[in-house]
PDB file of N, CA and C in Angstrom:
ATOM      1  N   UNK A 442    -103.573   4.772 -86.578  1.00 89.00           N
ATOM      2  CA  UNK A 442    -102.180   4.589 -86.281  1.00 89.00           C
ATOM      3  C   UNK A 442    -101.705   5.761 -85.418  1.00 89.00           C
ATOM      4  N   UNK A 443    -100.837   5.470 -84.474  1.00 95.00           N
ATOM      5  CA  UNK A 443    -100.304   6.485 -83.572  1.00 95.00           C
ATOM      6  C   UNK A 443     -98.938   6.977 -84.033  1.00 95.00           C
ATOM      7  N   UNK A 444     -98.685   8.243 -83.768  1.00 96.00           N
ATOM      8  CA  UNK A 444     -97.369   8.827 -83.978  1.00 96.00           C
ATOM      9  C   UNK A 444     -96.859   9.234 -82.612  1.00 96.00           C
ATOM     10  N   UNK A 445     -95.614   8.893 -82.322  1.00 97.00           N
ATOM     11  CA  UNK A 445     -94.984   9.302 -81.073  1.00 97.00           C
ATOM     12  C   UNK A 445     -93.927  10.348 -81.383  1.00 97.00           C
ATOM     13  N   UNK A 446     -94.124  11.538 -80.847  1.00 98.00           N
ATOM     14  CA  UNK A 446     -93.153  12.617 -80.991  1.00 98.00           C
ATOM     15  C   UNK A 446     -92.201  12.528 -79.810  1.00 98.00           C
ATOM     16  N   UNK A 447     -90.901  12.674 -80.096  1.00 98.00           N
ATOM     17  CA  UNK A 447     -89.880  12.538 -79.064  1.00 98.00           C
ATOM     18  C   UNK A 447     -88.966  13.754 -79.079  1.00 98.00           C
ATOM     19  N   UNK A 448     -88.572  14.171 -77.893  1.00 98.00           N
ATOM     20  CA  UNK A 448     -87.623  15.257 -77.734  1.00 98.00           C
ATOM     21  C   UNK A 448     -86.947  15.115 -76.381  1.00 98.00           C
ATOM     22  N   UNK A 449     -85.691  15.501 -76.313  1.00 97.00           N
ATOM     23  CA  UNK A 449     -84.975  15.469 -75.038  1.00 97.00           C
ATOM     24  C   UNK A 449     -85.505  16.536 -74.085  1.00 97.00           C
ATOM     25  N   UNK A 450     -86.246  17.490 -74.619  1.00 97.00           N
ATOM     26  CA  UNK A 450     -86.723  18.617 -73.822  1.00 97.00           C
ATOM     27  C   UNK A 450     -88.092  18.394 -73.176  1.00 97.00           C
ATOM     28  N   UNK A 451     -88.779  17.281 -73.541  1.00 97.00           N
ATOM     29  CA  UNK A 451     -90.175  17.130 -73.115  1.00 97.00           C
ATOM     30  C   UNK A 451     -90.547  15.655 -73.155  1.00 97.00           C
ATOM     31  N   UNK A 452     -91.497  15.230 -72.310  1.00 98.00           N
ATOM     32  CA  UNK A 452     -91.959  13.828 -72.395  1.00 98.00           C
ATOM     33  C   UNK A 452     -92.566  13.528 -73.764  1.00 98.00           C
ATOM     34  N   UNK A 453     -92.563  12.263 -74.143  1.00 98.00           N
ATOM     35  CA  UNK A 453     -93.128  11.852 -75.432  1.00 98.00           C
ATOM     36  C   UNK A 453     -94.586  12.290 -75.550  1.00 98.00           C
ATOM     37  N   UNK A 454     -94.974  12.637 -76.766  1.00 97.00           N
ATOM     38  CA  UNK A 454     -96.348  13.030 -77.077  1.00 97.00           C
ATOM     39  C   UNK A 454     -96.862  12.070 -78.136  1.00 97.00           C
ATOM     40  N   UNK A 455     -97.994  11.426 -77.859  1.00 97.00           N
ATOM     41  CA  UNK A 455     -98.601  10.503 -78.816  1.00 97.00           C
ATOM     42  C   UNK A 455     -99.875  11.121 -79.374  1.00 97.00           C
ATOM     43  N   UNK A 456    -100.044  10.985 -80.700  1.00 95.00           N
ATOM     44  CA  UNK A 456    -101.235  11.492 -81.371  1.00 95.00           C
ATOM     45  C   UNK A 456    -101.650  10.499 -82.447  1.00 95.00           C
ATOM     46  N   UNK A 457    -102.941  10.459 -82.717  1.00 94.00           N
ATOM     47  CA  UNK A 457    -103.389   9.700 -83.874  1.00 94.00           C
ATOM     48  C   UNK A 457    -102.819  10.363 -85.119  1.00 94.00           C
ATOM     49  N   UNK A 458    -102.437   9.550 -86.086  1.00 93.00           N
ATOM     50  CA  UNK A 458    -101.826  10.072 -87.299  1.00 93.00           C
ATOM     51  C   UNK A 458    -102.748  11.061 -88.011  1.00 93.00           C
ATOM     52  N   UNK A 459    -104.050  10.783 -88.031  1.00 91.00           N
ATOM     53  CA  UNK A 459    -104.992  11.688 -88.687  1.00 91.00           C
ATOM     54  C   UNK A 459    -104.975  13.074 -88.049  1.00 91.00           C
ATOM     55  N   UNK A 460    -104.847  13.137 -86.736  1.00 92.00           N
ATOM     56  CA  UNK A 460    -104.828  14.423 -86.050  1.00 92.00           C
ATOM     57  C   UNK A 460    -103.475  15.109 -86.218  1.00 92.00           C
ATOM     58  N   UNK A 461    -102.411  14.339 -86.181  1.00 94.00           N
ATOM     59  CA  UNK A 461    -101.066  14.904 -86.337  1.00 94.00           C
ATOM     60  C   UNK A 461    -100.842  15.402 -87.756  1.00 94.00           C
ATOM     61  N   UNK A 462    -101.502  14.780 -88.722  1.00 94.00           N
ATOM     62  CA  UNK A 462    -101.281  15.139 -90.126  1.00 94.00           C
ATOM     63  C   UNK A 462    -101.604  16.603 -90.385  1.00 94.00           C
ATOM     64  N   UNK A 463    -102.658  17.115 -89.792  1.00 92.00           N
ATOM     65  CA  UNK A 463    -103.006  18.530 -89.992  1.00 92.00           C
ATOM     66  C   UNK A 463    -101.867  19.429 -89.522  1.00 92.00           C
ATOM     67  N   UNK A 464    -101.292  19.108 -88.398  1.00 95.00           N
ATOM     68  CA  UNK A 464    -100.183  19.907 -87.859  1.00 95.00           C
ATOM     69  C   UNK A 464     -98.949  19.759 -88.734  1.00 95.00           C
ATOM     70  N   UNK A 465     -98.631  18.525 -89.088  1.00 96.00           N
ATOM     71  CA  UNK A 465     -97.433  18.276 -89.884  1.00 96.00           C
ATOM     72  C   UNK A 465     -97.561  18.857 -91.289  1.00 96.00           C
ATOM     73  N   UNK A 466     -98.756  18.841 -91.861  1.00 95.00           N
ATOM     74  CA  UNK A 466     -98.969  19.489 -93.154  1.00 95.00           C
ATOM     75  C   UNK A 466     -98.719  20.993 -93.045  1.00 95.00           C
ATOM     76  N   UNK A 467     -99.193  21.582 -91.970  1.00 94.00           N
ATOM     77  CA  UNK A 467     -98.975  23.004 -91.729  1.00 94.00           C
ATOM     78  C   UNK A 467     -97.474  23.322 -91.671  1.00 94.00           C
ATOM     79  N   UNK A 468     -96.714  22.413 -91.071  1.00 95.00           N
ATOM     80  CA  UNK A 468     -95.266  22.598 -90.923  1.00 95.00           C
ATOM     81  C   UNK A 468     -94.485  22.066 -92.122  1.00 95.00           C
ATOM     82  N   UNK A 469     -95.223  21.565 -93.120  1.00 96.00           N
ATOM     83  CA  UNK A 469     -94.638  20.998 -94.339  1.00 96.00           C
ATOM     84  C   UNK A 469     -93.690  19.838 -94.017  1.00 96.00           C
ATOM     85  N   UNK A 470     -94.194  18.933 -93.176  1.00 96.00           N
ATOM     86  CA  UNK A 470     -93.435  17.754 -92.771  1.00 96.00           C
ATOM     87  C   UNK A 470     -94.213  16.494 -93.118  1.00 96.00           C
ATOM     88  N   UNK A 471     -93.485  15.415 -93.339  1.00 95.00           N
ATOM     89  CA  UNK A 471     -94.074  14.117 -93.642  1.00 95.00           C
ATOM     90  C   UNK A 471     -94.627  13.500 -92.360  1.00 95.00           C
ATOM     91  N   UNK A 472     -95.778  12.858 -92.436  1.00 92.00           N
ATOM     92  CA  UNK A 472     -96.368  12.277 -91.229  1.00 92.00           C
ATOM     93  C   UNK A 472     -95.783  10.909 -90.868  1.00 92.00           C
ATOM     94  N   UNK A 473     -95.065  10.273 -91.772  1.00 93.00           N
ATOM     95  CA  UNK A 473     -94.502   8.954 -91.465  1.00 93.00           C
ATOM     96  C   UNK A 473     -93.263   9.038 -90.573  1.00 93.00           C
ATOM     97  N   UNK A 474     -92.374   9.954 -90.907  1.00 95.00           N
ATOM     98  CA  UNK A 474     -91.174  10.143 -90.097  1.00 95.00           C
ATOM     99  C   UNK A 474     -90.584  11.495 -90.419  1.00 95.00           C
ATOM    100  N   UNK A 475     -89.923  12.064 -89.428  1.00 97.00           N
ATOM    101  CA  UNK A 475     -89.327  13.365 -89.689  1.00 97.00           C
ATOM    102  C   UNK A 475     -88.702  13.972 -88.454  1.00 97.00           C
ATOM    103  N   UNK A 476     -88.259  15.202 -88.657  1.00 97.00           N
ATOM    104  CA  UNK A 476     -87.608  15.953 -87.589  1.00 97.00           C
ATOM    105  C   UNK A 476     -87.960  17.428 -87.733  1.00 97.00           C
ATOM    106  N   UNK A 477     -88.183  18.058 -86.612  1.00 98.00           N
ATOM    107  CA  UNK A 477     -88.251  19.511 -86.540  1.00 98.00           C
ATOM    108  C   UNK A 477     -87.005  19.895 -85.754  1.00 98.00           C
ATOM    109  N   UNK A 478     -86.074  20.516 -86.434  1.00 97.00           N
ATOM    110  CA  UNK A 478     -84.804  20.842 -85.795  1.00 97.00           C
ATOM    111  C   UNK A 478     -84.994  21.970 -84.783  1.00 97.00           C
ATOM    112  N   UNK A 479     -84.015  22.122 -83.923  1.00 96.00           N
ATOM    113  CA  UNK A 479     -84.047  23.196 -82.934  1.00 96.00           C
ATOM    114  C   UNK A 479     -84.191  24.549 -83.630  1.00 96.00           C
ATOM    115  N   UNK A 480     -83.556  24.692 -84.779  1.00 97.00           N
ATOM    116  CA  UNK A 480     -83.633  25.949 -85.530  1.00 97.00           C
ATOM    117  C   UNK A 480     -85.029  26.179 -86.104  1.00 97.00           C
ATOM    118  N   UNK A 481     -85.735  25.130 -86.448  1.00 97.00           N
ATOM    119  CA  UNK A 481     -87.085  25.230 -87.010  1.00 97.00           C
ATOM    120  C   UNK A 481     -88.159  25.384 -85.933  1.00 97.00           C
ATOM    121  N   UNK A 482     -87.845  25.056 -84.699  1.00 97.00           N
ATOM    122  CA  UNK A 482     -88.854  24.999 -83.638  1.00 97.00           C
ATOM    123  C   UNK A 482     -89.540  26.344 -83.400  1.00 97.00           C
ATOM    124  N   UNK A 483     -88.791  27.439 -83.425  1.00 97.00           N
ATOM    125  CA  UNK A 483     -89.394  28.759 -83.208  1.00 97.00           C
ATOM    126  C   UNK A 483     -90.433  29.094 -84.256  1.00 97.00           C
ATOM    127  N   UNK A 484     -90.118  28.830 -85.518  1.00 97.00           N
ATOM    128  CA  UNK A 484     -91.067  29.060 -86.609  1.00 97.00           C
ATOM    129  C   UNK A 484     -92.266  28.133 -86.474  1.00 97.00           C
ATOM    130  N   UNK A 485     -92.021  26.886 -86.094  1.00 97.00           N
ATOM    131  CA  UNK A 485     -93.107  25.916 -85.922  1.00 97.00           C
ATOM    132  C   UNK A 485     -94.065  26.360 -84.823  1.00 97.00           C
ATOM    133  N   UNK A 486     -93.533  26.889 -83.734  1.00 97.00           N
ATOM    134  CA  UNK A 486     -94.376  27.376 -82.637  1.00 97.00           C
ATOM    135  C   UNK A 486     -95.271  28.508 -83.137  1.00 97.00           C
ATOM    136  N   UNK A 487     -94.705  29.451 -83.863  1.00 97.00           N
ATOM    137  CA  UNK A 487     -95.490  30.587 -84.366  1.00 97.00           C
ATOM    138  C   UNK A 487     -96.584  30.123 -85.323  1.00 97.00           C
ATOM    139  N   UNK A 488     -96.247  29.222 -86.244  1.00 96.00           N
ATOM    140  CA  UNK A 488     -97.243  28.712 -87.190  1.00 96.00           C
ATOM    141  C   UNK A 488     -98.384  27.997 -86.466  1.00 96.00           C
ATOM    142  N   UNK A 489     -98.031  27.174 -85.502  1.00 96.00           N
ATOM    143  CA  UNK A 489     -99.045  26.409 -84.779  1.00 96.00           C
ATOM    144  C   UNK A 489     -99.902  27.328 -83.910  1.00 96.00           C
ATOM    145  N   UNK A 490     -99.298  28.312 -83.260  1.00 96.00           N
ATOM    146  CA  UNK A 490    -100.078  29.269 -82.472  1.00 96.00           C
ATOM    147  C   UNK A 490    -101.059  30.037 -83.360  1.00 96.00           C
ATOM    148  N   UNK A 491    -100.620  30.440 -84.547  1.00 95.00           N
ATOM    149  CA  UNK A 491    -101.508  31.152 -85.472  1.00 95.00           C
ATOM    150  C   UNK A 491    -102.656  30.268 -85.937  1.00 95.00           C
ATOM    151  N   UNK A 492    -102.353  28.987 -86.222  1.00 93.00           N
ATOM    152  CA  UNK A 492    -103.405  28.056 -86.655  1.00 93.00           C
ATOM    153  C   UNK A 492    -104.411  27.800 -85.538  1.00 93.00           C
ATOM    154  N   UNK A 493    -103.933  27.702 -84.311  1.00 92.00           N
ATOM    155  CA  UNK A 493    -104.830  27.511 -83.162  1.00 92.00           C
ATOM    156  C   UNK A 493    -105.736  28.723 -83.010  1.00 92.00           C
ATOM    157  N   UNK A 494    -105.164  29.915 -83.106  1.00 91.00           N
ATOM    158  CA  UNK A 494    -105.953  31.146 -82.998  1.00 91.00           C
ATOM    159  C   UNK A 494    -107.021  31.200 -84.089  1.00 91.00           C
ATOM    160  N   UNK A 495    -106.642  30.841 -85.296  1.00 89.00           N
ATOM    161  CA  UNK A 495    -107.592  30.845 -86.418  1.00 89.00           C
ATOM    162  C   UNK A 495    -108.701  29.811 -86.193  1.00 89.00           C
ATOM    163  N   UNK A 496    -108.341  28.641 -85.681  1.00 85.00           N
ATOM    164  CA  UNK A 496    -109.348  27.588 -85.468  1.00 85.00           C
ATOM    165  C   UNK A 496    -110.346  27.984 -84.389  1.00 85.00           C
ATOM    166  N   UNK A 497    -109.924  28.798 -83.438  1.00 82.00           N
ATOM    167  CA  UNK A 497    -110.840  29.242 -82.382  1.00 82.00           C
ATOM    168  C   UNK A 497    -111.900  30.196 -82.902  1.00 82.00           C
ATOM    169  N   UNK A 498    -111.639  30.816 -84.026  1.00 82.00           N
ATOM    170  CA  UNK A 498    -112.616  31.724 -84.631  1.00 82.00           C
ATOM    171  C   UNK A 498    -113.752  30.957 -85.293  1.00 82.00           C
ATOM    172  N   UNK A 499    -113.557  29.670 -85.517  1.00 72.00           N
ATOM    173  CA  UNK A 499    -114.534  28.854 -86.241  1.00 72.00           C
ATOM    174  C   UNK A 499    -114.950  27.657 -85.391  1.00 72.00           C
ATOM    175  N   UNK A 500    -115.617  27.925 -84.291  1.00 67.00           N
ATOM    176  CA  UNK A 500    -116.043  26.875 -83.383  1.00 67.00           C
ATOM    177  C   UNK A 500    -117.175  26.059 -84.000  1.00 67.00           C
ATOM    178  N   UNK A 501    -117.299  24.783 -83.594  1.00 61.00           N
ATOM    179  CA  UNK A 501    -118.386  23.937 -84.100  1.00 61.00           C
ATOM    180  C   UNK A 501    -119.757  24.528 -83.754  1.00 61.00           C
ATOM    181  N   UNK A 502    -120.721  24.225 -84.573  1.00 58.00           N
ATOM    182  CA  UNK A 502    -122.062  24.770 -84.390  1.00 58.00           C
ATOM    183  C   UNK A 502    -123.059  23.644 -84.142  1.00 58.00           C
ATOM    184  N   UNK A 503    -124.307  24.040 -83.965  1.00 54.00           N
ATOM    185  CA  UNK A 503    -125.383  23.062 -83.803  1.00 54.00           C
ATOM    186  C   UNK A 503    -125.528  22.191 -85.038  1.00 54.00           C
ATOM    187  N   UNK A 504    -125.139  22.720 -86.198  1.00 56.00           N
ATOM    188  CA  UNK A 504    -125.227  21.938 -87.426  1.00 56.00           C
ATOM    189  C   UNK A 504    -124.375  20.677 -87.335  1.00 56.00           C
ATOM    190  N   UNK A 505    -123.251  20.770 -86.659  1.00 59.00           N
ATOM    191  CA  UNK A 505    -122.391  19.603 -86.499  1.00 59.00           C
ATOM    192  C   UNK A 505    -123.116  18.527 -85.692  1.00 59.00           C
ATOM    193  N   UNK A 506    -123.770  18.922 -84.613  1.00 58.00           N
ATOM    194  CA  UNK A 506    -124.508  17.963 -83.796  1.00 58.00           C
ATOM    195  C   UNK A 506    -125.642  17.335 -84.609  1.00 58.00           C
ATOM    196  N   UNK A 507    -126.340  18.132 -85.404  1.00 60.00           N
ATOM    197  CA  UNK A 507    -127.412  17.605 -86.242  1.00 60.00           C
ATOM    198  C   UNK A 507    -126.863  16.611 -87.256  1.00 60.00           C
ATOM    199  N   UNK A 508    -125.689  16.898 -87.795  1.00 61.00           N
ATOM    200  CA  UNK A 508    -125.056  15.996 -88.762  1.00 61.00           C
ATOM    201  C   UNK A 508    -124.707  14.665 -88.108  1.00 61.00           C
ATOM    202  N   UNK A 509    -124.180  14.703 -86.904  1.00 61.00           N
ATOM    203  CA  UNK A 509    -123.846  13.474 -86.186  1.00 61.00           C
ATOM    204  C   UNK A 509    -125.103  12.656 -85.926  1.00 61.00           C
ATOM    205  N   UNK A 510    -126.167  13.325 -85.495  1.00 62.00           N
ATOM    206  CA  UNK A 510    -127.420  12.628 -85.217  1.00 62.00           C
ATOM    207  C   UNK A 510    -127.992  12.010 -86.500  1.00 62.00           C
ATOM    208  N   UNK A 511    -127.903  12.709 -87.601  1.00 63.00           N
ATOM    209  CA  UNK A 511    -128.429  12.200 -88.866  1.00 63.00           C
ATOM    210  C   UNK A 511    -127.666  10.962 -89.312  1.00 63.00           C
ATOM    211  N   UNK A 512    -126.375  10.954 -89.100  1.00 62.00           N
ATOM    212  CA  UNK A 512    -125.573   9.801 -89.499  1.00 62.00           C
ATOM    213  C   UNK A 512    -125.855   8.584 -88.619  1.00 62.00           C
ATOM    214  N   UNK A 513    -126.262   8.829 -87.392  1.00 60.00           N
ATOM    215  CA  UNK A 513    -126.627   7.722 -86.520  1.00 60.00           C
ATOM    216  C   UNK A 513    -127.989   7.156 -86.888  1.00 60.00           C
ATOM    217  N   UNK A 514    -128.818   7.941 -87.566  1.00 59.00           N
ATOM    218  CA  UNK A 514    -130.123   7.486 -88.021  1.00 59.00           C
ATOM    219  C   UNK A 514    -131.128   7.298 -86.903  1.00 59.00           C
ATOM    220  N   UNK A 515    -130.856   7.847 -85.749  1.00 57.00           N
ATOM    221  CA  UNK A 515    -131.740   7.656 -84.603  1.00 57.00           C
ATOM    222  C   UNK A 515    -132.009   9.003 -83.940  1.00 57.00           C
ATOM    223  N   UNK A 516    -132.648   9.883 -84.652  1.00 55.00           N
ATOM    224  CA  UNK A 516    -132.845  11.234 -84.140  1.00 55.00           C
ATOM    225  C   UNK A 516    -133.756  11.285 -82.914  1.00 55.00           C
ATOM    226  N   UNK A 517    -134.640  10.312 -82.747  1.00 55.00           N
ATOM    227  CA  UNK A 517    -135.589  10.360 -81.643  1.00 55.00           C
ATOM    228  C   UNK A 517    -135.069   9.715 -80.362  1.00 55.00           C
ATOM    229  N   UNK A 518    -133.992   8.979 -80.431  1.00 59.00           N
ATOM    230  CA  UNK A 518    -133.476   8.336 -79.231  1.00 59.00           C
ATOM    231  C   UNK A 518    -132.441   9.231 -78.566  1.00 59.00           C
ATOM    232  N   UNK A 519    -132.264   9.008 -77.290  1.00 66.00           N
ATOM    233  CA  UNK A 519    -131.293   9.818 -76.548  1.00 66.00           C
ATOM    234  C   UNK A 519    -129.892   9.261 -76.751  1.00 66.00           C
ATOM    235  N   UNK A 520    -128.973  10.154 -76.919  1.00 61.00           N
ATOM    236  CA  UNK A 520    -127.561   9.811 -77.075  1.00 61.00           C
ATOM    237  C   UNK A 520    -126.750  10.581 -76.051  1.00 61.00           C
ATOM    238  N   UNK A 521    -125.547  10.121 -75.871  1.00 67.00           N
ATOM    239  CA  UNK A 521    -124.613  10.917 -75.090  1.00 67.00           C
ATOM    240  C   UNK A 521    -124.431  12.239 -75.811  1.00 67.00           C
ATOM    241  N   UNK A 522    -124.217  13.313 -75.082  1.00 68.00           N
ATOM    242  CA  UNK A 522    -123.996  14.582 -75.761  1.00 68.00           C
ATOM    243  C   UNK A 522    -122.750  14.504 -76.645  1.00 68.00           C
ATOM    244  N   UNK A 523    -122.823  15.186 -77.768  1.00 62.00           N
ATOM    245  CA  UNK A 523    -121.692  15.222 -78.684  1.00 62.00           C
ATOM    246  C   UNK A 523    -120.610  16.097 -78.066  1.00 62.00           C
ATOM    247  N   UNK A 524    -119.440  15.522 -77.892  1.00 69.00           N
ATOM    248  CA  UNK A 524    -118.322  16.270 -77.345  1.00 69.00           C
ATOM    249  C   UNK A 524    -117.272  16.417 -78.434  1.00 69.00           C
ATOM    250  N   UNK A 525    -117.024  17.633 -78.794  1.00 73.00           N
ATOM    251  CA  UNK A 525    -116.069  17.912 -79.849  1.00 73.00           C
ATOM    252  C   UNK A 525    -114.728  18.264 -79.216  1.00 73.00           C
ATOM    253  N   UNK A 526    -113.682  17.601 -79.658  1.00 80.00           N
ATOM    254  CA  UNK A 526    -112.343  17.927 -79.201  1.00 80.00           C
ATOM    255  C   UNK A 526    -111.773  18.906 -80.210  1.00 80.00           C
ATOM    256  N   UNK A 527    -111.486  20.095 -79.753  1.00 85.00           N
ATOM    257  CA  UNK A 527    -111.047  21.149 -80.653  1.00 85.00           C
ATOM    258  C   UNK A 527    -109.615  20.916 -81.134  1.00 85.00           C
ATOM    259  N   UNK A 528    -109.287  21.575 -82.227  1.00 87.00           N
ATOM    260  CA  UNK A 528    -107.930  21.508 -82.756  1.00 87.00           C
ATOM    261  C   UNK A 528    -106.928  21.999 -81.716  1.00 87.00           C
ATOM    262  N   UNK A 529    -107.256  23.079 -81.024  1.00 90.00           N
ATOM    263  CA  UNK A 529    -106.323  23.620 -80.038  1.00 90.00           C
ATOM    264  C   UNK A 529    -106.054  22.626 -78.910  1.00 90.00           C
ATOM    265  N   UNK A 530    -107.067  21.879 -78.507  1.00 90.00           N
ATOM    266  CA  UNK A 530    -106.888  20.872 -77.459  1.00 90.00           C
ATOM    267  C   UNK A 530    -105.992  19.741 -77.941  1.00 90.00           C
ATOM    268  N   UNK A 531    -106.204  19.306 -79.156  1.00 92.00           N
ATOM    269  CA  UNK A 531    -105.374  18.227 -79.713  1.00 92.00           C
ATOM    270  C   UNK A 531    -103.930  18.681 -79.925  1.00 92.00           C
ATOM    271  N   UNK A 532    -103.751  19.920 -80.340  1.00 94.00           N
ATOM    272  CA  UNK A 532    -102.420  20.425 -80.681  1.00 94.00           C
ATOM    273  C   UNK A 532    -101.603  20.849 -79.470  1.00 94.00           C
ATOM    274  N   UNK A 533    -102.245  21.117 -78.339  1.00 95.00           N
ATOM    275  CA  UNK A 533    -101.552  21.695 -77.188  1.00 95.00           C
ATOM    276  C   UNK A 533    -100.334  20.899 -76.715  1.00 95.00           C
ATOM    277  N   UNK A 534    -100.416  19.573 -76.544  1.00 96.00           N
ATOM    278  CA  UNK A 534     -99.227  18.849 -76.069  1.00 96.00           C
ATOM    279  C   UNK A 534     -98.033  18.985 -77.024  1.00 96.00           C
ATOM    280  N   UNK A 535     -98.288  18.930 -78.319  1.00 97.00           N
ATOM    281  CA  UNK A 535     -97.192  19.077 -79.279  1.00 97.00           C
ATOM    282  C   UNK A 535     -96.672  20.510 -79.277  1.00 97.00           C
ATOM    283  N   UNK A 536     -97.549  21.478 -79.129  1.00 97.00           N
ATOM    284  CA  UNK A 536     -97.124  22.872 -79.035  1.00 97.00           C
ATOM    285  C   UNK A 536     -96.209  23.064 -77.831  1.00 97.00           C
ATOM    286  N   UNK A 537     -96.576  22.491 -76.709  1.00 98.00           N
ATOM    287  CA  UNK A 537     -95.723  22.581 -75.515  1.00 98.00           C
ATOM    288  C   UNK A 537     -94.358  21.922 -75.756  1.00 98.00           C
ATOM    289  N   UNK A 538     -94.352  20.787 -76.448  1.00 98.00           N
ATOM    290  CA  UNK A 538     -93.098  20.124 -76.771  1.00 98.00           C
ATOM    291  C   UNK A 538     -92.236  21.016 -77.664  1.00 98.00           C
ATOM    292  N   UNK A 539     -92.863  21.627 -78.655  1.00 98.00           N
ATOM    293  CA  UNK A 539     -92.122  22.511 -79.558  1.00 98.00           C
ATOM    294  C   UNK A 539     -91.556  23.721 -78.822  1.00 98.00           C
ATOM    295  N   UNK A 540     -92.315  24.261 -77.901  1.00 98.00           N
ATOM    296  CA  UNK A 540     -91.812  25.389 -77.099  1.00 98.00           C
ATOM    297  C   UNK A 540     -90.596  24.964 -76.278  1.00 98.00           C
ATOM    298  N   UNK A 541     -90.690  23.795 -75.650  1.00 98.00           N
ATOM    299  CA  UNK A 541     -89.563  23.295 -74.852  1.00 98.00           C
ATOM    300  C   UNK A 541     -88.355  23.028 -75.741  1.00 98.00           C
ATOM    301  N   UNK A 542     -88.573  22.451 -76.915  1.00 98.00           N
ATOM    302  CA  UNK A 542     -87.475  22.176 -77.846  1.00 98.00           C
ATOM    303  C   UNK A 542     -86.824  23.480 -78.304  1.00 98.00           C
ATOM    304  N   UNK A 543     -87.648  24.473 -78.583  1.00 97.00           N
ATOM    305  CA  UNK A 543     -87.119  25.790 -78.968  1.00 97.00           C
ATOM    306  C   UNK A 543     -86.269  26.377 -77.847  1.00 97.00           C
ATOM    307  N   UNK A 544     -86.797  26.344 -76.627  1.00 98.00           N
ATOM    308  CA  UNK A 544     -86.116  26.957 -75.488  1.00 98.00           C
ATOM    309  C   UNK A 544     -84.837  26.224 -75.108  1.00 98.00           C
ATOM    310  N   UNK A 545     -84.844  24.893 -75.260  1.00 98.00           N
ATOM    311  CA  UNK A 545     -83.677  24.091 -74.865  1.00 98.00           C
ATOM    312  C   UNK A 545     -82.793  23.700 -76.051  1.00 98.00           C
ATOM    313  N   UNK A 546     -83.135  24.219 -77.231  1.00 98.00           N
ATOM    314  CA  UNK A 546     -82.354  23.975 -78.457  1.00 98.00           C
ATOM    315  C   UNK A 546     -82.153  22.486 -78.735  1.00 98.00           C
ATOM    316  N   UNK A 547     -83.274  21.749 -78.751  1.00 97.00           N
ATOM    317  CA  UNK A 547     -83.232  20.328 -79.093  1.00 97.00           C
ATOM    318  C   UNK A 547     -84.212  20.054 -80.234  1.00 97.00           C
ATOM    319  N   UNK A 548     -84.076  18.926 -80.869  1.00 98.00           N
ATOM    320  CA  UNK A 548     -84.924  18.538 -81.995  1.00 98.00           C
ATOM    321  C   UNK A 548     -86.159  17.776 -81.501  1.00 98.00           C
ATOM    322  N   UNK A 549     -87.175  17.736 -82.364  1.00 98.00           N
ATOM    323  CA  UNK A 549     -88.362  16.901 -82.160  1.00 98.00           C
ATOM    324  C   UNK A 549     -88.356  15.882 -83.291  1.00 98.00           C
ATOM    325  N   UNK A 550     -88.464  14.598 -82.929  1.00 98.00           N
ATOM    326  CA  UNK A 550     -88.408  13.502 -83.900  1.00 98.00           C
ATOM    327  C   UNK A 550     -89.682  12.668 -83.833  1.00 98.00           C
ATOM    328  N   UNK A 551     -90.032  12.021 -84.929  1.00 97.00           N
ATOM    329  CA  UNK A 551     -91.120  11.029 -84.944  1.00 97.00           C
ATOM    330  C   UNK A 551     -90.851  10.020 -86.035  1.00 97.00           C
ATOM    331  N   UNK A 552     -91.392   8.831 -85.831  1.00 91.00           N
ATOM    332  CA  UNK A 552     -91.266   7.760 -86.815  1.00 91.00           C
ATOM    333  C   UNK A 552     -89.908   7.113 -86.877  1.00 91.00           C
ATOM    334  N   UNK A 553     -89.108   7.313 -85.848  1.00 75.00           N
ATOM    335  CA  UNK A 553     -87.765   6.714 -85.828  1.00 75.00           C
ATOM    336  C   UNK A 553     -87.652   5.724 -84.695  1.00 75.00           C
TER     337      UNK A 553
END
């Protein structure tokens, strides 16, 4: 399921609910619907920046690729290379929206 984040300060940002949930849990917000007010945006930006920095310290390893190959059950056949989309890459559009909302004193809404 997709979540569409909306703000007057930035174009809409769409994310899969599973990916958005990690961010919204960090911000102590419900993933079904909610608002990050202009007053909350500055704190939200700091929390998300800190989480991104922390996630960069724990990059995926070769073990992850081995796990993916094991689950496919075809270790001897060639596959497309495993491409991992990092948390920071997924979070960046919403982080930019939050920065714009903070700077322009507008809210961020979803599920409405």
